[in-house]
Short mmCIF file of C-alpha atoms and ligand atoms in Angstrom, two decimals:
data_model
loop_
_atom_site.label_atom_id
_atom_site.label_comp_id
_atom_site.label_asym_id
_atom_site.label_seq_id
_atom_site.Cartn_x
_atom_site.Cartn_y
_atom_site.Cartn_z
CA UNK A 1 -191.72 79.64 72.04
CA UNK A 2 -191.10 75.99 73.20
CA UNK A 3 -192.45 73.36 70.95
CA UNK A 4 -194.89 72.00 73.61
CA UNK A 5 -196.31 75.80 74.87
CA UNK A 6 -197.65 76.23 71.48
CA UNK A 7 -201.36 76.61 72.00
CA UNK A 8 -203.44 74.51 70.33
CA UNK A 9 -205.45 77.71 68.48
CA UNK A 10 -203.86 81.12 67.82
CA UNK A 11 -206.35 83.16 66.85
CA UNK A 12 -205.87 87.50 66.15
CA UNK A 13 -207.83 89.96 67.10
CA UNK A 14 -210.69 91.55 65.40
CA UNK A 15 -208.10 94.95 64.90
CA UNK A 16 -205.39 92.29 63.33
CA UNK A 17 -207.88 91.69 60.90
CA UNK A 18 -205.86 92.60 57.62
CA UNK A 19 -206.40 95.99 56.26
CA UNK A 20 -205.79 94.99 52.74
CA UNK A 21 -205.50 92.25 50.21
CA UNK A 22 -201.85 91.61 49.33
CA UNK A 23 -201.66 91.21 45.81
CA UNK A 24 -198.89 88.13 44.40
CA UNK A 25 -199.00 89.44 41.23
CA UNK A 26 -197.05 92.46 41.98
CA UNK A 27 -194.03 90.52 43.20
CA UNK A 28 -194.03 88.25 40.45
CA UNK A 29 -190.90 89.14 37.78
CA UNK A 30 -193.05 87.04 35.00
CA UNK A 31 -196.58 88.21 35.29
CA UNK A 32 -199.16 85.64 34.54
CA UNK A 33 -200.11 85.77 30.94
CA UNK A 34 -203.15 88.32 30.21
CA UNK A 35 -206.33 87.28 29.18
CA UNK A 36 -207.06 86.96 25.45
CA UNK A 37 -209.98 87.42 23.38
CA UNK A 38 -210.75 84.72 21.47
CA UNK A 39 -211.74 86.24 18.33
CA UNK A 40 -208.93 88.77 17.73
CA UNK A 41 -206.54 86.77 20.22
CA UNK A 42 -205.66 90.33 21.55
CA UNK A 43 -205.18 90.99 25.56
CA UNK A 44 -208.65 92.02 26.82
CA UNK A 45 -209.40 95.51 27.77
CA UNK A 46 -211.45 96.57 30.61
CA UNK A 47 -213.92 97.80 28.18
CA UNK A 48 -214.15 94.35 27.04
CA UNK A 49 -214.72 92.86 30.00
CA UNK A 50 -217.49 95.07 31.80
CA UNK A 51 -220.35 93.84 30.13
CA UNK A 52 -219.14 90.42 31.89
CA UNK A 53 -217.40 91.79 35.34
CA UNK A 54 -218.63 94.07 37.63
CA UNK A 55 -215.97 97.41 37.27
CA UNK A 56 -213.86 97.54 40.26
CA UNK A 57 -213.23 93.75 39.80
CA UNK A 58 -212.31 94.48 36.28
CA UNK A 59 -209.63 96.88 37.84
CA UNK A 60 -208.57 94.48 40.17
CA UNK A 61 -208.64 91.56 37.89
CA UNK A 62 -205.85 93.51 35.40
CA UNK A 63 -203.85 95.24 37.87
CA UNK A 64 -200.56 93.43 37.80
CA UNK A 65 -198.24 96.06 39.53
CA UNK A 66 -200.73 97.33 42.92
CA UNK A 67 -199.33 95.10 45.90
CA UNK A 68 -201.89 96.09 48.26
CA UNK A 69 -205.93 96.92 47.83
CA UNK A 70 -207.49 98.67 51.33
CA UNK A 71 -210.79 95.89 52.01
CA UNK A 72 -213.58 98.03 52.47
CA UNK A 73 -215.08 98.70 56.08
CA UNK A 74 -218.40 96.90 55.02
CA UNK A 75 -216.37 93.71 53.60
CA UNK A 76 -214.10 94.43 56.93
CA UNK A 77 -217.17 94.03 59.04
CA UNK A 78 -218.94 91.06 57.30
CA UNK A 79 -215.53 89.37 57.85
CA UNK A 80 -215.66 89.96 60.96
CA UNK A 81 -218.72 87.74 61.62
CA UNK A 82 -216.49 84.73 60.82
CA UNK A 83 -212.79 86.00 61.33
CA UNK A 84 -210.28 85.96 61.66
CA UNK A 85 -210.30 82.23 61.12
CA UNK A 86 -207.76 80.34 63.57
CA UNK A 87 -204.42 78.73 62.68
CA UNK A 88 -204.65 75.13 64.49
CA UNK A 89 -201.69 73.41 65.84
CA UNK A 90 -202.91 69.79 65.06
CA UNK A 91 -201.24 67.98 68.46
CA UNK A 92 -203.25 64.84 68.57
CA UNK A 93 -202.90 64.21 64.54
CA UNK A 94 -199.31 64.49 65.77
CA UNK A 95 -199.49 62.17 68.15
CA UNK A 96 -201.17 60.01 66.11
CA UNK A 97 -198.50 59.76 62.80
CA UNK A 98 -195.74 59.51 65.62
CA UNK A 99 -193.87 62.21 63.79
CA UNK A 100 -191.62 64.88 64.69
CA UNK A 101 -192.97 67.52 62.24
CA UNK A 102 -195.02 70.17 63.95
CA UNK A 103 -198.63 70.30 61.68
CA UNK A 104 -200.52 73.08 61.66
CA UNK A 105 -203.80 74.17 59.59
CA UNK A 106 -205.63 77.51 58.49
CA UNK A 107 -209.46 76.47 59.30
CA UNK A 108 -211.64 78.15 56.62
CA UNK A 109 -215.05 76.29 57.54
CA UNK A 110 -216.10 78.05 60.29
CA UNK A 111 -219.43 79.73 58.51
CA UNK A 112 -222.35 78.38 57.40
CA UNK A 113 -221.02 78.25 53.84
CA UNK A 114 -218.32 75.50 55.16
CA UNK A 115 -215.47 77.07 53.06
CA UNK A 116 -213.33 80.01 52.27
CA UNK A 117 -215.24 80.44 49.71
CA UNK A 118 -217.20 83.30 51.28
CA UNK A 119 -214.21 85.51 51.95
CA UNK A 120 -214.52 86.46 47.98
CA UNK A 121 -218.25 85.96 47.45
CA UNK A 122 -218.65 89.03 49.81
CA UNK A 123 -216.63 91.27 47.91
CA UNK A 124 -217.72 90.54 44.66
CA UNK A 125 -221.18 90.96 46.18
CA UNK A 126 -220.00 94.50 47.62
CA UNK A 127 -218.67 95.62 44.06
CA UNK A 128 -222.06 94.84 42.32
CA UNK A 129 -223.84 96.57 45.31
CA UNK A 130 -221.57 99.57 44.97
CA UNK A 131 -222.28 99.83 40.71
CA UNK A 132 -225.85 100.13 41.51
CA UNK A 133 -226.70 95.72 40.40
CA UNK A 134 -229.67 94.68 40.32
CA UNK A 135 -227.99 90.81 40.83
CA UNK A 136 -225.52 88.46 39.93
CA UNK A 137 -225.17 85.21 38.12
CA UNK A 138 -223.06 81.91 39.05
CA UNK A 139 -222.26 78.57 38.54
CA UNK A 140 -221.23 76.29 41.39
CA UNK A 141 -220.18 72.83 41.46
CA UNK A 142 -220.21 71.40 45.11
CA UNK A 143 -221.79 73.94 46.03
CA UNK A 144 -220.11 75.83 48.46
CA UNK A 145 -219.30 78.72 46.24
CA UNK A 146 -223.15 79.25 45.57
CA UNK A 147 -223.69 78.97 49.21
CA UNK A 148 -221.36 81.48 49.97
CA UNK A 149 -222.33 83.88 47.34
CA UNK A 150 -226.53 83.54 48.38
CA UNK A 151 -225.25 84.19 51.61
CA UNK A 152 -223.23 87.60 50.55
CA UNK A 153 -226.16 88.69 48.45
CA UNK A 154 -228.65 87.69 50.80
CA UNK A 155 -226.86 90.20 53.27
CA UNK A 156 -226.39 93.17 50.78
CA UNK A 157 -229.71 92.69 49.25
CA UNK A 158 -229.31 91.37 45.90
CA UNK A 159 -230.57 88.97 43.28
CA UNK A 160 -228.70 85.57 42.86
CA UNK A 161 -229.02 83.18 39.74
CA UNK A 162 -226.83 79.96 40.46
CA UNK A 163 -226.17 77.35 38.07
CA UNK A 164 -225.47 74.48 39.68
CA UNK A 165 -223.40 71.35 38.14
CA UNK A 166 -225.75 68.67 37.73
CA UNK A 167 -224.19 65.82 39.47
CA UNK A 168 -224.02 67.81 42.61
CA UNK A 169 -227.39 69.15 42.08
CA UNK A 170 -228.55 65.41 42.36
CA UNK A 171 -226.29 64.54 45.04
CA UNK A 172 -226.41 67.64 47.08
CA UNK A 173 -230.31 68.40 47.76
CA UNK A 174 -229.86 70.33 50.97
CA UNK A 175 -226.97 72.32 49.66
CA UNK A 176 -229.34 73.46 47.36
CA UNK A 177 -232.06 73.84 49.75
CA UNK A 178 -229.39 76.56 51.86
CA UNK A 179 -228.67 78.78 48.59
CA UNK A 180 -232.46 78.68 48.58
CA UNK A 181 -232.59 80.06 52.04
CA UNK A 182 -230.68 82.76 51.45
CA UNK A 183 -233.05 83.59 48.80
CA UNK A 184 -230.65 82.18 45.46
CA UNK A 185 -232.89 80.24 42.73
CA UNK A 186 -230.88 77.17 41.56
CA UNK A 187 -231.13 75.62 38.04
CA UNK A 188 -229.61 72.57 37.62
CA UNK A 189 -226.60 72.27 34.94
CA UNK A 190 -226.91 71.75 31.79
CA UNK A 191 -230.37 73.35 31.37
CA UNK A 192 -232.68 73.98 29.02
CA UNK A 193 -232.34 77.71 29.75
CA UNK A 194 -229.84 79.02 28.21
CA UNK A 195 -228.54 78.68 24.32
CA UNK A 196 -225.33 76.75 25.73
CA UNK A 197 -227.56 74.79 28.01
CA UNK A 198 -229.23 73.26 25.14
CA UNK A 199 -226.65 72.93 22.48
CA UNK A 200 -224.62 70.84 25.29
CA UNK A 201 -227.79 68.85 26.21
CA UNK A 202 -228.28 67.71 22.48
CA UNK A 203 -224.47 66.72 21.86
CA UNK A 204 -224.09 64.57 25.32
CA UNK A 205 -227.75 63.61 26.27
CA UNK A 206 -227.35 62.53 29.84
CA UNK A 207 -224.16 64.49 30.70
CA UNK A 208 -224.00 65.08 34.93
CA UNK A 209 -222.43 68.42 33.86
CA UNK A 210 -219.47 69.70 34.77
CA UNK A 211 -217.85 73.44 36.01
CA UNK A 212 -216.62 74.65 32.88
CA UNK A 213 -220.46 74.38 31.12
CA UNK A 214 -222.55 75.67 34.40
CA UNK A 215 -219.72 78.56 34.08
CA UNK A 216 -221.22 79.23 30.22
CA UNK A 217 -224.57 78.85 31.17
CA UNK A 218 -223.89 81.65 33.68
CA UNK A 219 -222.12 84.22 31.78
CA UNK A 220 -225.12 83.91 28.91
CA UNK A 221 -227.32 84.30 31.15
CA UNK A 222 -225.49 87.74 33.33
CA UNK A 223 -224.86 89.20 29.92
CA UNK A 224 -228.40 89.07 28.20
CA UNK A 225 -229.72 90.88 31.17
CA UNK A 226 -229.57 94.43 31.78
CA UNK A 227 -228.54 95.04 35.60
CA UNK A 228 -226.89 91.55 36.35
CA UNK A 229 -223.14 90.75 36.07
CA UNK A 230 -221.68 87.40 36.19
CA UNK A 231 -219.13 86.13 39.12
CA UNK A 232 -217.18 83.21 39.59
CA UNK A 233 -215.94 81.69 42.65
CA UNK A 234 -212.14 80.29 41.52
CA UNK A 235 -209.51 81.13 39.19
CA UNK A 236 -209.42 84.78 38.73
CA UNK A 237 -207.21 87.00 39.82
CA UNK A 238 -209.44 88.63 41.47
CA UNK A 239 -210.67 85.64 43.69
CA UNK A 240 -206.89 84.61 44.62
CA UNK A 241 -206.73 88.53 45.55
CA UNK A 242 -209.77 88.51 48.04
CA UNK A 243 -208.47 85.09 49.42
CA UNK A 244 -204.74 86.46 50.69
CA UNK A 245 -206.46 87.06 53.93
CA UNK A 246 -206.38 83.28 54.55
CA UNK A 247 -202.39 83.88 54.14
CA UNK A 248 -202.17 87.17 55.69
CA UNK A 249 -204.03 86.05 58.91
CA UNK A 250 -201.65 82.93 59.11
CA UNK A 251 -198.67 84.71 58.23
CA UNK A 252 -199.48 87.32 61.13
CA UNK A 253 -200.55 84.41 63.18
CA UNK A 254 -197.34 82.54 62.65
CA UNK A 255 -195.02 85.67 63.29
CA UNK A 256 -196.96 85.93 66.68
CA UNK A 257 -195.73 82.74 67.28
CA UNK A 258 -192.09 83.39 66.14
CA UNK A 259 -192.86 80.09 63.93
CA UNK A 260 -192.16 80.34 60.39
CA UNK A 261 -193.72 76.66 58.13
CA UNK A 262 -191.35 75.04 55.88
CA UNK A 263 -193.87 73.56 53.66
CA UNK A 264 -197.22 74.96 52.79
CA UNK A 265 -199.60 72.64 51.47
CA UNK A 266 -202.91 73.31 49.73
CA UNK A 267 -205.64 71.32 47.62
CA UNK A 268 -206.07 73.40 44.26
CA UNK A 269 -209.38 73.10 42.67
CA UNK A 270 -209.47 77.07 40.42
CA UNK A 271 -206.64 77.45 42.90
CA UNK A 272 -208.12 80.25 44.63
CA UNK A 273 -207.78 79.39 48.69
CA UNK A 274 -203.69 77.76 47.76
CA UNK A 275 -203.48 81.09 46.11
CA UNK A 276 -204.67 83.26 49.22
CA UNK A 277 -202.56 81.18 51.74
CA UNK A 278 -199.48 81.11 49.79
CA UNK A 279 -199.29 84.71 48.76
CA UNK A 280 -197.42 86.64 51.75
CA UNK A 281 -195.21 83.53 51.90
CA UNK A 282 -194.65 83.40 47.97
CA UNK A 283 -194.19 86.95 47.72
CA UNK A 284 -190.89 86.74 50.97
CA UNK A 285 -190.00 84.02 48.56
CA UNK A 286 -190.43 86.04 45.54
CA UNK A 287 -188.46 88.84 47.22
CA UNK A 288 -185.82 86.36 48.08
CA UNK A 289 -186.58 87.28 51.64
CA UNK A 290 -187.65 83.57 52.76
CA UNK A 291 -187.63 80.19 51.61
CA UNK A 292 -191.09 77.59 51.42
CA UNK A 293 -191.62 74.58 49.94
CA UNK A 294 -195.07 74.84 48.12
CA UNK A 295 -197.04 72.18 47.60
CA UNK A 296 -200.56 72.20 44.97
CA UNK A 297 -202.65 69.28 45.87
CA UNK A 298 -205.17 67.84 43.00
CA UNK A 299 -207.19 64.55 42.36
CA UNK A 300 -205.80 62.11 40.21
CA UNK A 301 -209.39 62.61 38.56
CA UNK A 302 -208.50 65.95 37.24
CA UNK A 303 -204.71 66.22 37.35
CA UNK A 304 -204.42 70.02 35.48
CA UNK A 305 -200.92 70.65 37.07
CA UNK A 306 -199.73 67.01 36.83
CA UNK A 307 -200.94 66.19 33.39
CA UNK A 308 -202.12 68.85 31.49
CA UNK A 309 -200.18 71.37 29.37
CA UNK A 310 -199.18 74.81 29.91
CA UNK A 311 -201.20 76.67 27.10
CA UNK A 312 -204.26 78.94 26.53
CA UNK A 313 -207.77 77.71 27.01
CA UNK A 314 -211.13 78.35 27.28
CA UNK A 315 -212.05 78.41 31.42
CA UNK A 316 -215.79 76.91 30.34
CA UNK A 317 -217.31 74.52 27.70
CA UNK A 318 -218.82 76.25 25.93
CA UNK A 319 -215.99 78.14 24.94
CA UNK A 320 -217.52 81.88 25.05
CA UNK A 321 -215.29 82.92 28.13
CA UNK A 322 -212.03 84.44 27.98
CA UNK A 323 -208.87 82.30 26.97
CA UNK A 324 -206.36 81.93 30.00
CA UNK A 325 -202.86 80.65 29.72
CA UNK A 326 -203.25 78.09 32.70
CA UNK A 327 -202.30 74.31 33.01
CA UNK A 328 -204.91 72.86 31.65
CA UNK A 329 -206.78 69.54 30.31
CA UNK A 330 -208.81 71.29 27.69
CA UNK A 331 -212.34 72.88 27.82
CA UNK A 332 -213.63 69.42 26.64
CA UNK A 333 -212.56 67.42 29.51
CA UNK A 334 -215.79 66.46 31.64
CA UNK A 335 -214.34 64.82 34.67
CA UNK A 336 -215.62 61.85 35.95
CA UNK A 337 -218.07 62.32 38.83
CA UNK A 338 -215.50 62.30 41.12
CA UNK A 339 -217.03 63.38 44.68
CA UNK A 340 -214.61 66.37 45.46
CA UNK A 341 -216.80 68.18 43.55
CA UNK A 342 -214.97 71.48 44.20
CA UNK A 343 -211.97 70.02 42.55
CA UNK A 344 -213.32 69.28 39.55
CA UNK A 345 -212.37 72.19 37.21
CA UNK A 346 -210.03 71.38 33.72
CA UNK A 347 -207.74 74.77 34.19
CA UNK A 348 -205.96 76.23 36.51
CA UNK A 349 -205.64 80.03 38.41
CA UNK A 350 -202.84 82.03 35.63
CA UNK A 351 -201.46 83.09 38.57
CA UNK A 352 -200.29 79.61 40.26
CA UNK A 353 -199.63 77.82 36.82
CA UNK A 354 -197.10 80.65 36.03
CA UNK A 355 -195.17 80.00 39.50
CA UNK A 356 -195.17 76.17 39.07
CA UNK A 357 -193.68 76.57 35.56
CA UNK A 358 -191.52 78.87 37.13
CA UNK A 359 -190.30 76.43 39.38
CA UNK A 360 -191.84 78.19 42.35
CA UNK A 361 -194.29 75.39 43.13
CA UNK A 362 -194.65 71.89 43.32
CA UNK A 363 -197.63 69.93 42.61
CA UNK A 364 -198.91 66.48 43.31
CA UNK A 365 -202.17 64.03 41.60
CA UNK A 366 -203.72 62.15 44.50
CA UNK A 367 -206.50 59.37 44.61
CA UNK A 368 -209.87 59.59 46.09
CA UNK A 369 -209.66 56.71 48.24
CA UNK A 370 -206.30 57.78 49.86
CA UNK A 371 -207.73 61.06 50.23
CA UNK A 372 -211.04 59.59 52.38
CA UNK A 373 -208.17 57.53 54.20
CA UNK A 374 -206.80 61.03 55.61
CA UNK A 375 -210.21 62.39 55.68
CA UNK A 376 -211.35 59.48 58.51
CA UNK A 377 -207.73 59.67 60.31
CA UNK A 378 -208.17 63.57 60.70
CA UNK A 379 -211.49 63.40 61.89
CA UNK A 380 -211.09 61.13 64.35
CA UNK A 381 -208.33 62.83 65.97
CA UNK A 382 -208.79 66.04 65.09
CA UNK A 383 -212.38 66.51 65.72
CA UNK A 384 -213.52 68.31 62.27
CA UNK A 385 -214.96 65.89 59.88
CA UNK A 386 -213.15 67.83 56.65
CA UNK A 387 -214.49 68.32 52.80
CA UNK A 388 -213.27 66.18 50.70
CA UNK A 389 -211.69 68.72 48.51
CA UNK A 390 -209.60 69.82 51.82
CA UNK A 391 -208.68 66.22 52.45
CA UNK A 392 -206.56 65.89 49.62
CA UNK A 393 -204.45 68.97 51.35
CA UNK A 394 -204.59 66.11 54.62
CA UNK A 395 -203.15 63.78 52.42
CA UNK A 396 -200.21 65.36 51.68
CA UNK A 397 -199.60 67.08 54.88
CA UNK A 398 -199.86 63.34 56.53
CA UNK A 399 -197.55 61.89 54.14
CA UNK A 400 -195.20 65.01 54.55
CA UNK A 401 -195.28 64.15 58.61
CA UNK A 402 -194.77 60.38 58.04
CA UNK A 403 -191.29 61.53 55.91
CA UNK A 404 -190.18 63.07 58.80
CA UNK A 405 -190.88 60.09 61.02
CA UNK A 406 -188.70 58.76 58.16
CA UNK A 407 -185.58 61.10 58.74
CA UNK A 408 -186.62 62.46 61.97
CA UNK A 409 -186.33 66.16 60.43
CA UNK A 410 -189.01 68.24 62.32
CA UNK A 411 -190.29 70.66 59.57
CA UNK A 412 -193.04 72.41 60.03
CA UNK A 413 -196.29 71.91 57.85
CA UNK A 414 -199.05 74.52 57.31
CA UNK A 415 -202.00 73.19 55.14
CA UNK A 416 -205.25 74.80 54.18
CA UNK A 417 -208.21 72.85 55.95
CA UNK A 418 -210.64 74.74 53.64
CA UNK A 419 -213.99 73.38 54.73
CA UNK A 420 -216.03 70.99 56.58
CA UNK A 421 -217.78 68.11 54.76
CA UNK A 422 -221.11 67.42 56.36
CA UNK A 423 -222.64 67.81 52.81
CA UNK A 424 -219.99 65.26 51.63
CA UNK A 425 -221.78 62.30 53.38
CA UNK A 426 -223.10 60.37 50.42
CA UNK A 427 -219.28 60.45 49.35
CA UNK A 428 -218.11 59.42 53.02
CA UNK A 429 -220.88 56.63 52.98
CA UNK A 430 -219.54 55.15 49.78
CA UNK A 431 -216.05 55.32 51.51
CA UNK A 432 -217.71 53.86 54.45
CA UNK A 433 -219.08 51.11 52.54
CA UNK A 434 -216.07 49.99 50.97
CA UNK A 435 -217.50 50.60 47.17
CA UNK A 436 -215.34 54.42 46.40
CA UNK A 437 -213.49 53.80 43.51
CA UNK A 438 -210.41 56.35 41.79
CA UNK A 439 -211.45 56.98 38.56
CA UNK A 440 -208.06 58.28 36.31
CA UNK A 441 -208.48 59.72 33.30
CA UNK A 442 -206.59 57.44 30.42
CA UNK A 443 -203.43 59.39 28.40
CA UNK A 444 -206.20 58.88 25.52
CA UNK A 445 -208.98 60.68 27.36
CA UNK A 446 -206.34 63.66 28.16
CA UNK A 447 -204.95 63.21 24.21
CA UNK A 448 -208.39 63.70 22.88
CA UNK A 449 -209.37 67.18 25.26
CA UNK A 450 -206.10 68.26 24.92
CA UNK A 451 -205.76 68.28 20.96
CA UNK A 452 -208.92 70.32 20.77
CA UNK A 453 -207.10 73.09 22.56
CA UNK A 454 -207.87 76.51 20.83
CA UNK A 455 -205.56 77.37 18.12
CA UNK A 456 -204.94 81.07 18.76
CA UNK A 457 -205.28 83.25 15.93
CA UNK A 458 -201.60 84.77 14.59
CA UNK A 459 -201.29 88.32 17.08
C1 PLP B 501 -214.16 75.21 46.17
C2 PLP B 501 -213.40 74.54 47.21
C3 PLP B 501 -212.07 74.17 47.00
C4 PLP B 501 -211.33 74.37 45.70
O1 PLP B 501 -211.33 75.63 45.12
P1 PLP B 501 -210.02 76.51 45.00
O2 PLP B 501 -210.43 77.66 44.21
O3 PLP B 501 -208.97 75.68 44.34
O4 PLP B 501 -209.64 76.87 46.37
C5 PLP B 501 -211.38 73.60 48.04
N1 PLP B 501 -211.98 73.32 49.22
C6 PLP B 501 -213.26 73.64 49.46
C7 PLP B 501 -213.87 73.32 50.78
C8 PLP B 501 -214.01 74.27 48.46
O5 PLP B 501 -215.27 74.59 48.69
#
């Protein structure tokens, strides 16, 4: 197709819908590491984990070697409601950067969630449904993935418990006010409900909470009750699993095109949506079928890829999860209240910090003002006023485009635009106002959260 016949949207059809999840893993010649129990420091076993996991999301979470799962006809038709999500040609940001790249994005924020986040929340609701649940439990820290998941359960009829990080919580009343629609009660994190809750309270009075202690808080609270599992939004296998139709519909969309990108660029939080819109293209290159360049997107806030360490970890605070081998900045590390809340998670998905120390992946630490600089130049040409947590993918992809004006290559750029940010606007006022700041973290604030790294008992 001619550069300029390109339409602006290429959207599939409901039947082009994928039929399955595409699973990385299976391509991958070094599997990500498995999950270890922290008390033996043995791989976990299913049995292990079904008190915690629902147990078809066990299956999938430990299946390394199945490339493709069938998606159920009842997650097929919820999906349906909001997909298949349109790949966007982004002409007039283009036009704009004067650059000879062609830009295109995957548009995840087309629901009322306002994030991918729901393509996972749905089937993770769906395999609770199916075991007979009474509910689930969560943590969220924006708040999209709660609002995604009240949505899913509000649907399939069942109970939601989310805790929510308590920075957000306080910044983010009508987020909270939507779970709450859909019928979700929301606790603000740290509470004084749960064991963890309060042991965290009384060693950092006044903490705004971060991911990695509503995430304790959660699990407590899923396993002391008979009928409830836990789920998490990020990270897991699982999640990156249910997320490869974000890839899958732009790879399909792409081939309709006879366009192929040349760099895919995503914002990694957990890592879950860069996970889902990389996979068909990692796997080609994992075959040795197709080349990308991949790039991983974080804040300079929480840098996991850039500056943490390659090692096993604890994915909450309170350090009664699983360990993961994931880049990480330790358990301990309590970001600063940096407003891309989504972002602000210490570890990493095993599955993407195994391909970037492969060498399969690049990654890049960018700062929050920068990021709201992208933010305001998308939105103003593009239309869609983005999350913040997506803007840091806009970042990248502009300053991709601008190399090109550079050299005058014209690659073609595919980033995730994984949500819209209308409950970002006390964060876009401060931006407005000229008083964000970019908080890093000091090489002695990493030191300290690093060194308390679990030491992993001999195997
Ligand atoms: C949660 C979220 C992210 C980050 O999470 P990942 O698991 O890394 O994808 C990114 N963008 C939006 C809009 C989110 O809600």
């Amino acid at each position: 197709m001619k550069n300029n016949e390109i339409p602006y949207k290429t959207y599939l059809t409901e039947q082009e819908l994928p039929t399955a999840w595409y699973n990385l893993r299976a391509d991958m010649k070094t599997k990500p590491a498995p999950l270890l129990n922290p008390g033996t420091g043995k791989p976990l076993t299913a049995q292990e984990l079904t008190p915690i996991f629902c147990e078809e999301l066990v299956r999938q979470e430990l299946d390394n070697d199945t490339p493709f799962f069938p998606i159920p006809d009842e997650i097929r038709d919820f999906y349906k409601m909001y997909r298949p999500s349109p790949l966007v040609r982004a002409y007039c940001l283009e036009k704009v950067l004067d650059t000879p790249a062609k830009i295109y994005y995957k548009f995840e924020g087309n629901n009322t969630s306002g994030s991918h986040k729901l393509n996972s929340a749905i089937a993770q609701a769906y395999y609770a449904k199916q075991q007979g649940l009474k509910g689930v439990t969560t943590e969220t820290g924006a708040g999209q993935w709660g609002t995604a998941l009240s949505m899913a359960c509000a649907y399939l009829g069942l109970d939601l418990k989310v805790f929510m990080v308590k920075v957000s919580y306080e910044q983010k009343p009508f987020r909270r006010e939507v779970m709450r629609t859909y019928g979700a009660s929301v606790t603000p994190s740290p509470s004084t409900e749960t064991e963890i809750g309060r042991k965290i309270l009384a060693e950092f009075p006044g903490t705004t909470g971060s991911l990695g202690c509503a995430i304790s808080e959660a699990v407590e609270v899923a396993v002391k009750n008979p009928g409830y599992r836990y789920v998490l939004g990020s990270v897991l296998n699982q999640v990156l699993l249910h997320q490869s139709v974000i890839g899958l519909e732009a790879k399909a969309a792409f081939d309709k095109l006879g366009e192929k990108p040349d760099i895919i660029i995503g914002c990694a939080g957990g890592g879950s949506n860069l996970g889902g819109l990389i996979a068909p293209f990692m796997g080609e290159k994992l075959r040795g079928e197709a080349d990308y360049r991949i790039i991983a997107v974080e804040p300079a806030s929480c840098p996991s890829f850039t500056r943490g360490v390659f090692a096993y970890d604890f994915c909450d605070t309170g350090m009664i999860c699983p360990l993961a081998k994931m880049y990480t900045l330790g358990s301990s590390f309590i970001p600063s209240a940096n407003h891309a809340g989504g972002l602000r998670f210490h570890g990493m998905s095993t599955i993407l910090s195994q391909l970037y120390h492969d060498g399969l992946m690049e990654a890049r630490a960018v700062e929050q003002t920068s990021v709201f600089q992208a933010a305001e130049q998308f939105a103003r040409c593009e239309g869609i006023l983005p999350a913040p947590e997506s803007s840091h993918a806009i970042r990248a992809a502009i300053d991709e485009a601008l190399k090109c004006r550079e050299t005058g290559e014209e690659k073609t750029i595919l980033f995730g635009l994984t949500g819209t940010g209308y409950f970002d606007l006390t964060a876009y006022q401060q931006f407005n106002d000229g008083v964000m700041t970019d908080t890093i973290p000091t090489d002695e604030d990493l030191a300290r959260s690093i060194a308390a790294l679990p030491k992993l008992p001999e195997a």
